[in-house]
Amino acid sequence: MKITEAKVILSCPGRNFVTLKIMTDEGIYGLGDATLNGMEKAVVAYLENYCIPALIGKDPCRIEDIWHYFYRGVYWLRGSVSLTAISAIDMALWDIKGKSLNTPLYNLLGGKSRDRILVYCHANGKDAEETIDKVGEKISKGFRAVRVQSGVPGIEDAYGVPKDDRPYEPAAKGLAHEETWDTTKYLNFLPLLFRKVRDVYGENVHLLHDAHHRCTPVEGARLAKELEPFHLFWLEDPVTGELQESLRLIRHHSTTPIAIGEVYNTIFDHTTLITEQLIDYIRMPLVHGGGITHMLKVAAMASVYHINTGFHGATDLSPVNLAAALHFNTAINNFGIQEYMPHQDIVHEVFSINYRYDDGFMFVDDSPGIGVDIDEKKAAEYPYEMASLPVNRKTDGTIFYW
Ligand code: EZ4
Ligand code: CO
């Protein structure tokens, strides 16, 4: 088999998605997600100008070799733009392999290790009261695991909380808008919030929280320690994680499980975290973490150290990534949980899907390959609209992590 053609489809059904489509001389094609929120066109340019020309004529069965061609073969190693491009290429090649062998992706990864995929949803409210109601709504929809995010008294903007009644979506049209933040108020509020949530709903539901990179190591340690009585499934991104050693302080002070890694790109971003057992869940998703080929290695290494996967699954990752993740989660032994933020209906005008949610779990069907298709005519009806993630400042104006 030979790769004859490849193209990038940039479409905005409600929000921007970048999809790579690789075609072969046997008429089989594969899809890969190449969406990097707010940096879409950087990935498009890298794919179109540098990767696609080099793909033409290659044998799509040689997935491992092609992965290394674009990773190790390129002098400028690592980085979110290039790894997102590599992820898309890799996903599309696995999709082609599954279709050419007429078998679902999970079969190529070792076959089924489980029948259903545990997912967590988001409950977010403007204040504690609304947040507690939202948690109840999610539990009544069958969710076994709920991420709890709330507006904080005295803080104008909290991560994860919508400003209007539309579903939460952090990127907004145009250049980045600015938000403000106060860690002290957040740290004082959060244990009170979780105390109330546990008082109302008891212990029989998994609770998660995303600190979204906004604590220093010692603040993260305090937060993890003070949340300990509420038995979180995980505390996500207590610190930015650029400095892996900073997770030691948190680990030494608390037994609250820690998840990190949605902005990582390669295994080299978290070797210390894994080998020192400083985390419990790795969040790096297929779309930004080098695709299936690289994430298989990450998962294998993590499994040695009792670390499970907990893939990022926000709406800014496309249905192609979600389906591929569900196959991956079906196959590997050390799957932990999958984030699930449902896409808006309009997204499914462009992408036809092969997965479903039912009573707290997700399921992917047996269609060959990844099993998601794209309607290119529909995609063209929704042209790209520039959108950016916010920029964050402390109340005194200092730039901070968002
Ligand atoms: O801020 O996907 O856990 N989920 C998250 C997300 C990220 C967005 C960034 O594009 O942190 O909401
Ligand atoms: Co997160």
mmCIF file of C-alpha atoms in Angstrom, residues 31-167:
data_model
loop_
_atom_site.group_PDB
_atom_site.id
_atom_site.type_symbol
_atom_site.label_atom_id
_atom_site.label_comp_id
_atom_site.label_asym_id
_atom_site.label_seq_id
_atom_site.Cartn_x
_atom_site.Cartn_y
_atom_site.Cartn_z
ATOM 1 C CA LEU A 31 -8.409 10.311 9.778
ATOM 2 C CA GLY A 32 -6.383 11.946 12.520
ATOM 3 C CA ASP A 33 -7.228 14.788 14.897
ATOM 4 C CA ALA A 34 -4.766 17.708 14.682
ATOM 5 C CA THR A 35 -6.636 20.260 16.815
ATOM 6 C CA LEU A 36 -4.530 22.470 19.108
ATOM 7 C CA ASN A 37 -6.889 24.976 20.699
ATOM 8 C CA GLY A 38 -6.064 28.545 19.652
ATOM 9 C CA MET A 39 -3.049 27.446 17.556
ATOM 10 C CA GLU A 40 -4.894 25.565 14.818
ATOM 11 C CA LYS A 41 -3.261 27.209 11.818
ATOM 12 C CA ALA A 42 0.255 26.612 13.142
ATOM 13 C CA VAL A 43 -0.413 22.864 12.992
ATOM 14 C CA VAL A 44 -2.100 23.193 9.586
ATOM 15 C CA ALA A 45 0.973 24.989 8.215
ATOM 16 C CA TYR A 46 3.374 22.375 9.590
ATOM 17 C CA LEU A 47 1.311 19.523 8.182
ATOM 18 C CA GLU A 48 0.704 21.089 4.779
ATOM 19 C CA ASN A 49 4.145 22.512 4.120
ATOM 20 C CA TYR A 50 6.418 19.919 5.688
ATOM 21 C CA CYS A 51 4.725 16.659 6.697
ATOM 22 C CA ILE A 52 2.316 15.886 3.863
ATOM 23 C CA PRO A 53 4.899 16.244 1.078
ATOM 24 C CA ALA A 54 7.152 13.801 2.977
ATOM 25 C CA LEU A 55 4.286 11.317 3.475
ATOM 26 C CA ILE A 56 3.456 10.888 -0.204
ATOM 27 C CA GLY A 57 4.724 7.546 -1.494
ATOM 28 C CA LYS A 58 5.358 6.062 1.965
ATOM 29 C CA ASP A 59 3.912 2.686 2.998
ATOM 30 C CA PRO A 60 1.155 3.497 5.563
ATOM 31 C CA CYS A 61 1.680 0.117 7.267
ATOM 32 C CA ARG A 62 5.065 1.253 8.593
ATOM 33 C CA ILE A 63 3.567 3.227 11.476
ATOM 34 C CA GLU A 64 6.506 2.894 13.886
ATOM 35 C CA ASP A 65 9.013 3.963 11.244
ATOM 36 C CA ILE A 66 6.905 6.918 10.113
ATOM 37 C CA TRP A 67 6.460 8.020 13.734
ATOM 38 C CA HIS A 68 10.206 8.085 14.243
ATOM 39 C CA TYR A 69 10.748 9.742 10.869
ATOM 40 C CA PHE A 70 8.714 12.737 12.039
ATOM 41 C CA TYR A 71 9.875 12.693 15.677
ATOM 42 C CA ARG A 72 13.487 11.534 15.888
ATOM 43 C CA GLY A 73 14.158 12.250 12.241
ATOM 44 C CA VAL A 74 13.467 15.949 12.775
ATOM 45 C CA TYR A 75 16.265 17.838 14.451
ATOM 46 C CA TRP A 76 13.889 20.173 16.393
ATOM 47 C CA LEU A 77 12.524 17.617 18.829
ATOM 48 C CA ARG A 78 9.308 18.022 20.857
ATOM 49 C CA GLY A 79 6.826 20.909 21.087
ATOM 50 C CA SER A 80 3.046 21.029 21.014
ATOM 51 C CA VAL A 81 2.688 22.082 17.359
ATOM 52 C CA SER A 82 4.899 19.374 15.909
ATOM 53 C CA LEU A 83 3.642 16.638 18.257
ATOM 54 C CA THR A 84 0.020 17.481 17.406
ATOM 55 C CA ALA A 85 0.905 17.065 13.729
ATOM 56 C CA ILE A 86 2.664 13.755 14.444
ATOM 57 C CA SER A 87 -0.340 12.610 16.508
ATOM 58 C CA ALA A 88 -2.688 13.253 13.598
ATOM 59 C CA ILE A 89 -0.446 11.366 11.164
ATOM 60 C CA ASP A 90 -0.173 8.463 13.603
ATOM 61 C CA MET A 91 -3.933 8.256 14.258
ATOM 62 C CA ALA A 92 -4.684 8.312 10.534
ATOM 63 C CA LEU A 93 -2.195 5.484 9.906
ATOM 64 C CA TRP A 94 -3.722 3.286 12.633
ATOM 65 C CA ASP A 95 -7.138 4.079 11.156
ATOM 66 C CA ILE A 96 -5.920 2.904 7.728
ATOM 67 C CA LYS A 97 -4.417 -0.259 9.228
ATOM 68 C CA GLY A 98 -7.638 -1.135 11.026
ATOM 69 C CA LYS A 99 -9.717 -0.536 7.914
ATOM 70 C CA SER A 100 -7.354 -2.546 5.694
ATOM 71 C CA LEU A 101 -7.499 -5.497 8.128
ATOM 72 C CA ASN A 102 -11.232 -4.926 8.658
ATOM 73 C CA THR A 103 -10.919 -4.769 12.448
ATOM 74 C CA PRO A 104 -11.542 -2.104 15.102
ATOM 75 C CA LEU A 105 -8.520 -0.238 16.429
ATOM 76 C CA TYR A 106 -8.777 -1.818 19.885
ATOM 77 C CA ASN A 107 -8.076 -5.227 18.325
ATOM 78 C CA LEU A 108 -4.786 -3.954 16.959
ATOM 79 C CA LEU A 109 -3.832 -2.782 20.472
ATOM 80 C CA GLY A 110 -4.246 -6.190 22.110
ATOM 81 C CA GLY A 111 -8.012 -6.582 22.075
ATOM 82 C CA LYS A 112 -10.623 -5.811 24.704
ATOM 83 C CA SER A 113 -9.458 -5.533 28.306
ATOM 84 C CA ARG A 114 -12.868 -4.292 29.490
ATOM 85 C CA ASP A 115 -16.462 -3.961 28.372
ATOM 86 C CA ARG A 116 -17.134 -0.352 29.303
ATOM 87 C CA ILE A 117 -15.182 2.845 29.781
ATOM 88 C CA LEU A 118 -15.610 4.800 33.013
ATOM 89 C CA VAL A 119 -15.982 8.498 32.237
ATOM 90 C CA TYR A 120 -16.227 11.657 34.288
ATOM 91 C CA CYS A 121 -18.349 14.638 33.405
ATOM 92 C CA HIS A 122 -18.215 18.274 34.441
ATOM 93 C CA ALA A 123 -20.428 20.016 36.993
ATOM 94 C CA ASN A 124 -19.827 23.749 37.132
ATOM 95 C CA GLY A 125 -21.747 26.533 38.810
ATOM 96 C CA LYS A 126 -21.382 30.243 39.442
ATOM 97 C CA ASP A 127 -21.330 29.650 43.191
ATOM 98 C CA ALA A 128 -21.337 26.759 45.680
ATOM 99 C CA GLU A 129 -25.107 26.445 45.665
ATOM 100 C CA GLU A 130 -25.424 26.213 41.876
ATOM 101 C CA THR A 131 -22.432 23.870 41.686
ATOM 102 C CA ILE A 132 -24.001 21.507 44.224
ATOM 103 C CA ASP A 133 -27.218 21.432 42.151
ATOM 104 C CA LYS A 134 -25.211 20.642 39.003
ATOM 105 C CA VAL A 135 -23.440 17.761 40.738
ATOM 106 C CA GLY A 136 -26.872 16.342 41.568
ATOM 107 C CA GLU A 137 -28.016 16.713 37.934
ATOM 108 C CA LYS A 138 -24.998 14.759 36.723
ATOM 109 C CA ILE A 139 -25.438 12.009 39.291
ATOM 110 C CA SER A 140 -29.067 11.668 38.201
ATOM 111 C CA LYS A 141 -27.837 11.156 34.598
ATOM 112 C CA GLY A 142 -25.902 8.132 35.800
ATOM 113 C CA PHE A 143 -22.417 9.599 36.035
ATOM 114 C CA ARG A 144 -20.262 7.727 38.563
ATOM 115 C CA ALA A 145 -17.578 10.423 38.472
ATOM 116 C CA VAL A 146 -18.059 14.189 38.451
ATOM 117 C CA ARG A 147 -15.520 17.005 38.128
ATOM 118 C CA VAL A 148 -16.556 19.846 40.411
ATOM 119 C CA GLN A 149 -15.657 23.458 39.431
ATOM 120 C CA SER A 150 -17.209 26.524 40.995
ATOM 121 C CA GLY A 151 -17.095 30.290 40.930
ATOM 122 C CA VAL A 152 -15.184 31.556 43.970
ATOM 123 C CA PRO A 153 -16.518 34.408 46.144
ATOM 124 C CA GLY A 154 -14.514 37.571 45.447
ATOM 125 C CA ILE A 155 -12.865 36.249 42.257
ATOM 126 C CA GLU A 156 -14.143 37.606 38.963
ATOM 127 C CA ASP A 157 -13.177 34.608 36.842
ATOM 128 C CA ALA A 158 -12.791 31.008 37.913
ATOM 129 C CA TYR A 159 -11.546 28.355 35.504
ATOM 130 C CA GLY A 160 -14.206 25.958 34.230
ATOM 131 C CA VAL A 161 -17.280 28.070 34.945
ATOM 132 C CA PRO A 162 -19.366 29.464 32.062
ATOM 133 C CA LYS A 163 -20.253 33.165 32.152
ATOM 134 C CA ASP A 164 -23.633 32.672 30.459
ATOM 135 C CA ASP A 165 -25.979 29.733 30.059
ATOM 136 C CA ARG A 166 -24.059 28.138 27.188
ATOM 137 C CA PRO A 167 -21.929 25.042 27.814
#
